Coordinates of C-alpha atoms in Angstrom, one line a residue:
X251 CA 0.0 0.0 0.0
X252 CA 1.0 4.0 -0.3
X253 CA 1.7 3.4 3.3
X254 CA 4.3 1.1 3.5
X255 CA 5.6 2.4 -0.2
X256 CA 6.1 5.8 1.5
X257 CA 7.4 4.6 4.9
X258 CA 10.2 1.9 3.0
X259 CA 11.3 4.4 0.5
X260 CA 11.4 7.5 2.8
X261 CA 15.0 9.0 3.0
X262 CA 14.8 9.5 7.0
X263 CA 15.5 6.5 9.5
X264 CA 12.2 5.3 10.4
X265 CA 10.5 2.5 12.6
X266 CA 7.3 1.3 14.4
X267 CA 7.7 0.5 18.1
X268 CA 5.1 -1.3 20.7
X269 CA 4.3 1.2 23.3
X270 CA 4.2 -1.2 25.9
X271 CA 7.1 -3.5 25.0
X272 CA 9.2 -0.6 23.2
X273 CA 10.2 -3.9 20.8
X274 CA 10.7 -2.6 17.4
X275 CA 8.1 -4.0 15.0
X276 CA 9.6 -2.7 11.5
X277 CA 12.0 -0.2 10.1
X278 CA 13.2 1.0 6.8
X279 CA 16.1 0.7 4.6
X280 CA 17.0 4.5 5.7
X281 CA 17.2 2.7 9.4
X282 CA 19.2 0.2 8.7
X283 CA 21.7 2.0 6.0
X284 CA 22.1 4.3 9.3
X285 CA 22.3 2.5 12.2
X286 CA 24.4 -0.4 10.9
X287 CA 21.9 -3.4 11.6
X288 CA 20.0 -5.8 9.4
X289 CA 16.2 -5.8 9.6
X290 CA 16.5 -8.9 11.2
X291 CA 18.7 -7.7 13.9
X292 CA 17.0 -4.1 14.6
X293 CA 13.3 -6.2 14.5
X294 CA 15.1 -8.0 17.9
X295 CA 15.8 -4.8 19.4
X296 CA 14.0 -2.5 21.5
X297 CA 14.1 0.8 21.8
X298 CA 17.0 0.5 24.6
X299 CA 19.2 -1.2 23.0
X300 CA 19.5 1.8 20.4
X301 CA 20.1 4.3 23.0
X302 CA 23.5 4.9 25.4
X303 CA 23.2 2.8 28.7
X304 CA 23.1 6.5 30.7
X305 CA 20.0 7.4 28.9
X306 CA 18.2 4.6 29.3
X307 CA 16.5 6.2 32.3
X308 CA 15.4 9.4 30.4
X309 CA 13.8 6.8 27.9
X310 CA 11.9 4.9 29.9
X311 CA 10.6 7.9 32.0
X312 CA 9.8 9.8 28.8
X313 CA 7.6 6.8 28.0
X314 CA 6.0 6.4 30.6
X315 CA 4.1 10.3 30.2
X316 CA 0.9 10.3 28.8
X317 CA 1.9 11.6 25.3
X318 CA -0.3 13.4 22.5
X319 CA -1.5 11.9 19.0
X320 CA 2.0 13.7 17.2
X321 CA 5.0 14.2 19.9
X322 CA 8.2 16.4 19.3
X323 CA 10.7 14.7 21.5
X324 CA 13.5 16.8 20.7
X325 CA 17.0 15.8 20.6
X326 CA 18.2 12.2 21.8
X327 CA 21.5 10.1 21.8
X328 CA 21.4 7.5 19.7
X329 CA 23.6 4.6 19.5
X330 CA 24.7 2.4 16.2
X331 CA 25.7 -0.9 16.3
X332 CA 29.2 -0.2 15.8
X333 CA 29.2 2.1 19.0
X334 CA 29.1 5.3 17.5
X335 CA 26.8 8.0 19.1
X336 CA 24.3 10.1 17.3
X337 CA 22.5 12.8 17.7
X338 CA 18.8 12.9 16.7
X339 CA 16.0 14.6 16.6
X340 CA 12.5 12.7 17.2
X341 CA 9.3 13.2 16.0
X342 CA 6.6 10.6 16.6
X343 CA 2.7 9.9 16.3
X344 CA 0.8 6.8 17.2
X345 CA -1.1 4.1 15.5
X346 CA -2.5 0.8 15.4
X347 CA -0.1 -1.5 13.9
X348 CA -0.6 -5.1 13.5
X349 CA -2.8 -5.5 16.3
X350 CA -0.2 -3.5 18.8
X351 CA -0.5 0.0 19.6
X352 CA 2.3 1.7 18.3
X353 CA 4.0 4.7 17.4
X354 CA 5.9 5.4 14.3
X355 CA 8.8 7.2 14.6
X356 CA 11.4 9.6 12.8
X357 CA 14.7 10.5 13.7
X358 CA 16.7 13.3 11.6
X359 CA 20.1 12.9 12.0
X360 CA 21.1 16.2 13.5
X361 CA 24.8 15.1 14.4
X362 CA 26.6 17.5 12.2
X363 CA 24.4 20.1 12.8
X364 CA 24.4 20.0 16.5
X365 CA 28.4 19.9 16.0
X366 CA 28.7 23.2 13.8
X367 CA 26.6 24.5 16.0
X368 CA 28.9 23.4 18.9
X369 CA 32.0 24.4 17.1
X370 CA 30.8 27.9 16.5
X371 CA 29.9 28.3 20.3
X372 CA 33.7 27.3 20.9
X373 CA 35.2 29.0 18.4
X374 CA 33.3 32.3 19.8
X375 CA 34.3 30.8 23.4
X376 CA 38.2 30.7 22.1
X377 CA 38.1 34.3 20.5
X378 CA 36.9 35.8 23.2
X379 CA 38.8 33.8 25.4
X380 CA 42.3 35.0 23.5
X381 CA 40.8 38.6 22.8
X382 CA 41.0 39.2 27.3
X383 CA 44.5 37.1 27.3
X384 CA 45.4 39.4 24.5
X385 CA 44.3 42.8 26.5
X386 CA 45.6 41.5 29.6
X387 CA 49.7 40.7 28.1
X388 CA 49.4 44.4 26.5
X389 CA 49.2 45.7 30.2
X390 CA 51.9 42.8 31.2
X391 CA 55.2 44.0 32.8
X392 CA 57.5 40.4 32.7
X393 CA 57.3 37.2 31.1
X394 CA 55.5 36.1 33.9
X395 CA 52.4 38.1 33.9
X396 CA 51.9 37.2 30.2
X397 CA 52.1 33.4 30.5
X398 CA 49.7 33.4 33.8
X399 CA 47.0 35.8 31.1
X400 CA 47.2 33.4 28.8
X401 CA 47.0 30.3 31.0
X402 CA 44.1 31.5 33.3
X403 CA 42.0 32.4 29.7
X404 CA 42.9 28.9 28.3
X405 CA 42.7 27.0 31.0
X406 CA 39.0 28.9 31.5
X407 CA 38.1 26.9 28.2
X408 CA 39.3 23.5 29.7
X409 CA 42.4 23.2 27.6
X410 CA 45.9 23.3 28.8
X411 CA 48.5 25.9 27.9
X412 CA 52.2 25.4 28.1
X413 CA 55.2 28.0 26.8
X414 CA 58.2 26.5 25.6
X415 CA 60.9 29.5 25.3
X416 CA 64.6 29.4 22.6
X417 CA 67.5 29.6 24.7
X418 CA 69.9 32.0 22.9
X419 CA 71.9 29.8 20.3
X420 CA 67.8 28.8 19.2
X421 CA 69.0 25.0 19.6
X422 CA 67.2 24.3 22.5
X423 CA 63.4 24.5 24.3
X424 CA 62.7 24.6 27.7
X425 CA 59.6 24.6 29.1
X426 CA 58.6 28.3 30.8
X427 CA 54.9 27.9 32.0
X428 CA 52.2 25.0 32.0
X429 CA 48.6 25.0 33.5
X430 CA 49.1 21.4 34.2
X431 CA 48.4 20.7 37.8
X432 CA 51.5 19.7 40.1
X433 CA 50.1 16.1 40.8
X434 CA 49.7 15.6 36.6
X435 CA 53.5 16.9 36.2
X436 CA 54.9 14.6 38.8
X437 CA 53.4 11.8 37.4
X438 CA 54.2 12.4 33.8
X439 CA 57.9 12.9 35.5
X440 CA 57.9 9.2 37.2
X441 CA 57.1 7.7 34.4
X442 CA 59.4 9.4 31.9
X443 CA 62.6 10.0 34.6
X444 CA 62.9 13.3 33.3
X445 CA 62.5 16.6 34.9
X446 CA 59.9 19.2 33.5
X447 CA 62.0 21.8 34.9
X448 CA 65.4 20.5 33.3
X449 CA 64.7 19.2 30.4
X450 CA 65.6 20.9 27.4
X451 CA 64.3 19.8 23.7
X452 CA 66.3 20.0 20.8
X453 CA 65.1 21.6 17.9
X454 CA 65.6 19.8 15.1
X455 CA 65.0 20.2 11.4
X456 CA 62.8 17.0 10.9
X457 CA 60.5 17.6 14.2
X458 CA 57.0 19.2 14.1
X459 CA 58.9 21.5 16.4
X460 CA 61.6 22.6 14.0
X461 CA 59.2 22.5 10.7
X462 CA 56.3 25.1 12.3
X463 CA 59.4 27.1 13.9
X464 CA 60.9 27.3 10.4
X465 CA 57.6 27.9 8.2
X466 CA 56.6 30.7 11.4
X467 CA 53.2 28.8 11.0
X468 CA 50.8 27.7 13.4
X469 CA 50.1 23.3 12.9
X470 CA 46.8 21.7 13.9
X471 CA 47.5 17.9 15.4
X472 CA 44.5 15.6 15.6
X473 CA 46.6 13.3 18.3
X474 CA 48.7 15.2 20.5
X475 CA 50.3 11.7 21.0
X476 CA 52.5 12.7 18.1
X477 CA 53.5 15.8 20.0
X478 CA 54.0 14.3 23.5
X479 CA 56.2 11.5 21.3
X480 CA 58.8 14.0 19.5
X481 CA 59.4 16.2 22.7
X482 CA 60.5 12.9 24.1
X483 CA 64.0 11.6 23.8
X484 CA 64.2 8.4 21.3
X485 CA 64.2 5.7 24.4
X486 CA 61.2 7.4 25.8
X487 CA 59.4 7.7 22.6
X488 CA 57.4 4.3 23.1
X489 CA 55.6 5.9 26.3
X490 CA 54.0 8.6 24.7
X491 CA 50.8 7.4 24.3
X492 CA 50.8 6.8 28.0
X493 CA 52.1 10.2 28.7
X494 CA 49.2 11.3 26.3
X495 CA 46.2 10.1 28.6
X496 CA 48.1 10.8 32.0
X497 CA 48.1 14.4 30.5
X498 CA 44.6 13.7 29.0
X499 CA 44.8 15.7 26.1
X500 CA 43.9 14.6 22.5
X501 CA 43.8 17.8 19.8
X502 CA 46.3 20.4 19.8
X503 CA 47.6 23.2 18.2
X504 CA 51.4 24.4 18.1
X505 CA 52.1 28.3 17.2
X506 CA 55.3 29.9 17.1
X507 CA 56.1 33.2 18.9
X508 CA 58.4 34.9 16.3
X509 CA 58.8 38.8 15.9
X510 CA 60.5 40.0 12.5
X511 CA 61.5 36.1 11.6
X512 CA 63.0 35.8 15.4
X513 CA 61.8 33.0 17.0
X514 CA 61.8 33.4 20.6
X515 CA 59.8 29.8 21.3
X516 CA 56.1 28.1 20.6
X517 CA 52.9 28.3 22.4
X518 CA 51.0 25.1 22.6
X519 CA 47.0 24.7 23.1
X520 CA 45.9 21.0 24.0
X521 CA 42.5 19.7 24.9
X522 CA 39.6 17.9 23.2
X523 CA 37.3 20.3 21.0
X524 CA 39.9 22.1 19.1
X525 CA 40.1 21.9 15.1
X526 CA 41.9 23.3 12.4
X527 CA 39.4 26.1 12.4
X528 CA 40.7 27.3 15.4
X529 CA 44.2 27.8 14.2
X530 CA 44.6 31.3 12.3
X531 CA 42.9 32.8 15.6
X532 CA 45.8 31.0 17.7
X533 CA 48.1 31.9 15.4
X534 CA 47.3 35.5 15.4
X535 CA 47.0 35.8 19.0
X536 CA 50.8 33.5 19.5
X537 CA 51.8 36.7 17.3
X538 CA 50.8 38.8 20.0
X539 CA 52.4 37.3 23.1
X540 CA 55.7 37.0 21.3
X541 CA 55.6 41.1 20.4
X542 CA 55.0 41.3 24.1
X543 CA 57.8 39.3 25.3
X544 CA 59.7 40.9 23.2
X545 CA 58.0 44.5 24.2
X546 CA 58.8 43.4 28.1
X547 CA 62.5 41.4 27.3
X548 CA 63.6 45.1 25.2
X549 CA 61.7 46.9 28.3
X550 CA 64.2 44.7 30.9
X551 CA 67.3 44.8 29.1
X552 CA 66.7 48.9 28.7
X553 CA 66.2 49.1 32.3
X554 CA 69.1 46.8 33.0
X555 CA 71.3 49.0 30.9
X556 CA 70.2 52.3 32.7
X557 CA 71.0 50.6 36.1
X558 CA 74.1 49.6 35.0
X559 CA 74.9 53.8 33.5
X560 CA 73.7 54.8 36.8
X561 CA 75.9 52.6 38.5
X562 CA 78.7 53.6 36.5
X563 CA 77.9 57.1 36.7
X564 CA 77.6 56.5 41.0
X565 CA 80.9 55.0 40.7
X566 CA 82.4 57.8 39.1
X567 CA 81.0 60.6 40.9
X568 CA 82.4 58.4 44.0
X569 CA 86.1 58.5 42.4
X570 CA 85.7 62.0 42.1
X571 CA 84.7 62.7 45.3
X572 CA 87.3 60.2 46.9
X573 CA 90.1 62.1 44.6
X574 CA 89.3 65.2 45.6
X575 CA 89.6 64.5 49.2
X576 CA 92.8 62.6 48.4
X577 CA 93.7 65.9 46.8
X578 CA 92.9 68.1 49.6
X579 CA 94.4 65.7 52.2
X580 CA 97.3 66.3 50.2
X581 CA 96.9 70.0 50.2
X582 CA 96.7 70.5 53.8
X583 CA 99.6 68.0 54.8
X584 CA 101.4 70.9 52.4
X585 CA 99.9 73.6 54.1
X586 CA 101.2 71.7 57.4
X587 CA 104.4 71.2 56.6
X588 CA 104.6 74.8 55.1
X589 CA 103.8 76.0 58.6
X590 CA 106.3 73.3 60.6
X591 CA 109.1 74.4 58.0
X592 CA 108.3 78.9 58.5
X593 CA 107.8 78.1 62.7
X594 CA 111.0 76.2 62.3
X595 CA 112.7 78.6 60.7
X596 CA 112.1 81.3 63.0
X597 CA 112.7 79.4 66.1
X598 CA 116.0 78.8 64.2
X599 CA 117.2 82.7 64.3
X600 CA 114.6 84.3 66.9
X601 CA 114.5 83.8 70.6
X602 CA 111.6 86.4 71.5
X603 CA 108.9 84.8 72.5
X604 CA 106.3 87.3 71.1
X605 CA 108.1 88.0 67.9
X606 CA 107.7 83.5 67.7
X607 CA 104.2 83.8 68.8
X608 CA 103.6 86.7 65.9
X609 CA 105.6 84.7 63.1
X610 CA 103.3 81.7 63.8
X611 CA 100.0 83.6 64.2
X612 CA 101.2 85.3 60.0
X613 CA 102.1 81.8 59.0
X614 CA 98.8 80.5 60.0
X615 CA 96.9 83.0 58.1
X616 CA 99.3 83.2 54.7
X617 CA 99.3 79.3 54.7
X618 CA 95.2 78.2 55.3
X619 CA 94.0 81.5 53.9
X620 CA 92.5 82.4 57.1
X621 CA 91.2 86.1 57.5
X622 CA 90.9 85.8 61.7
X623 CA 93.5 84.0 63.5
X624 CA 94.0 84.5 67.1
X625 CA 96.6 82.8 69.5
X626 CA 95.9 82.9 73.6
X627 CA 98.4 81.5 75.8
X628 CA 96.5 80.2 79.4
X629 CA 98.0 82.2 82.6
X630 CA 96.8 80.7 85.5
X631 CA 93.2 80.8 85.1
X632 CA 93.0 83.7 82.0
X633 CA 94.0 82.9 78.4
X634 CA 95.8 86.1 77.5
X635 CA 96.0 87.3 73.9
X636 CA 99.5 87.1 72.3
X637 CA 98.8 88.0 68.5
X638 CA 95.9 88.2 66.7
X639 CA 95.0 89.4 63.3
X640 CA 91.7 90.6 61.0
X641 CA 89.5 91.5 64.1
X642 CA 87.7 95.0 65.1
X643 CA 87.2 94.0 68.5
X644 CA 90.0 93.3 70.8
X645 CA 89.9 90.9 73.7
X646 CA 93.1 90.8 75.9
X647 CA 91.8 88.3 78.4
X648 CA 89.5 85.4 78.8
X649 CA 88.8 84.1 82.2
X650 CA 88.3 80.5 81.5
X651 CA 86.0 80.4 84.2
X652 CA 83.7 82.1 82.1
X653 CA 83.0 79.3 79.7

């Protein structure tokens, strides 16, 4: 009948089920093209034995509702007999069928849309995501500020970030900054012997490492397996797939931070969800962190340069200072032995008193360049003036009893 010409022929997966049973009474060849199964095999199915285990509980309580003549279900999980999960949409009326009351049913295979769908959300997640790490590095003052921004923004989307930096001859990588958790590191470190800290990768020519640091293009890797397995030295190389799940990431991509064909080292983005859609907008944003590195590593060596002038300049101004003290040192031992060698001389050919004590007061003054020069000897209790010179005021006696 039209019926059945309509239902066989019909280019959506279709089937009758028994309402009470849930025992699938027929399907079509859409069905079982889709699913996998032979008519035999999906006519000794039921309805949970196409869904996921975990959503066998929303089934059965969704069919236990009184439902209406035509029912939109919405989207369901289904399962094919190769294990693969779909995403569906159902639509369903009932019927009399054979004697059982049934329901025919429809389910639109919505997998790819539902994914584009979900691929546009994260690719508007990731954007937005690098567009903050990218406002947030601008304001950055070290290396270290940078790699948290990026990290916290990353690690916000549940990947994993990790910074590998050049060392200065560019034959080397070292890991700078990972959002891997301490507990993940130490055991990806017992079971490698090596030491995250320490280890350094060599960049070679024939690596995915050396190629994308080469080309100064960002690389999409479907198994970051492959990635985990070339950072490894050869002997280790066979753990990798371990290393892989004890890291638990799957798709990655691998940009390199380069300003004006300099590469300063790679930025690396694991996690599951990523695709090769997402790579120009890692790529653009790796080309952003390395201008700031290099913005903050110009920023440090200017500063460092400037410390180092002002030092210099400190030490020179401090060699000054220390020569001219040296100098005047100098100068007054002169002046003193100027003075030693005139009193000398005049105790050699003079035997006044007074005329000494007036000789020594106009050697004082001619040698220091003193304009007031006075010379008391004490008397008792009174220092009495013996010579003085450059004063208006006279004082002949100073009782020292005065102060």
């Amino acid at each position: 009948d039209s019926f059945r010409l309509l239902f066989q022929n019909h280019p959506i997966p279709m089937w009758v089920y028994d309402l009470e049973s849930l025992a699938l009474l027929d399907v079509n060849e859409a069905a079982v093209d889709k699913y996998g199964y032979t008519r035999d095999e999906f006519l000794r199915l039921t309805l949970k034995d196409i869904r996921p285990p975990e959503d066998v509980l929303r089934l059965l309580a969704d069919v236990a509702q009184v439902r209406p003549l035509l029912q939109q279900s919405g989207d369901w999980r289904h399962r094919l007999k190769d294990g693969r999960i779909i995403d569906v949409e159902i639509t369903s009326h009932t019927l009399e069928f054979e004697g059982h009351k049934a329901a025919l049913v429809m389910a639109h295979d919505i997998t790819e849309r539902k994914q584009a769908k979900e691929d546009l959300r994260h690719s508007r997640d990731l954007l937005l995501a690098l567009s903050r790490a990218a406002l947030s590095v601008e304001y950055a003052r070290t290396p270290e500020e940078i790699y948290r921004a990026v990290g916290e923004q990353i690690k916000g989307l549940g990947h994993h970030a990790t910074v590998l930096m050049c060392d200065n001859e560019r034959k080397h990588l070292s890991v700078n900054y990972t959002t891997f958790a301490p507990q993940i590191i130490r055991s990806a470190e017992k079971l490698t012997g090596l030491s995250l800290r320490d280890y350094r990768l060599p960049i070679s020519d024939e690596s995915i490492y050396g190629r994308m640091i080469a080309a100064e293009k960002a690389e999409y890797v479907h198994w970051t397996g492959n990635l985990v397995a070339e950072a490894l030295p050869k002997a280790l190389r066979p753990l990798a797939g371990q290393l892989a799940r004890i890291l638990k990431i799957e798709q990655g991509i691998i940009a390199p931070l380069h300003v004006d064909h300099e590469a300063l080292g790679i930025l690396t983005i694991g996690g599951s969800g990523l695709s090769k859609e997402d790579v120009p907008a890692v790529e653009a944003f790796a080309a952003q962190v390395a201008i700031s590195l290099q913005n903050v590593r110009l920023a440090q060596q200017a500063q460092e340069e400037l410390t180092a002038r002002k030092q210099a300049e400190e030490g020179l101004r401090e060699s000054e200072q220390n020569y001219r003290s040296l100098f005047a040192m100098a100068e007054r031992r002169e002046q003193e032995r100027s003075l030693l060698e005139n009193v000398r001389k005049v105790l050699a050919h003079e035997l006044d008193l007074p005329t000494i004590l007036h000789t020594v007061v106009e050697a004082i003054k001619e040698t220091f360049g003193y304009t007031l020069v006075s010379l008391y000897l004490l008397r008792e209790e009174t220092l009495v003036l013996q010579h003085q010179t450059g004063y208006s005021h006279v004082i002949n006696e100073i009782p020292i009893t005065q102060g």
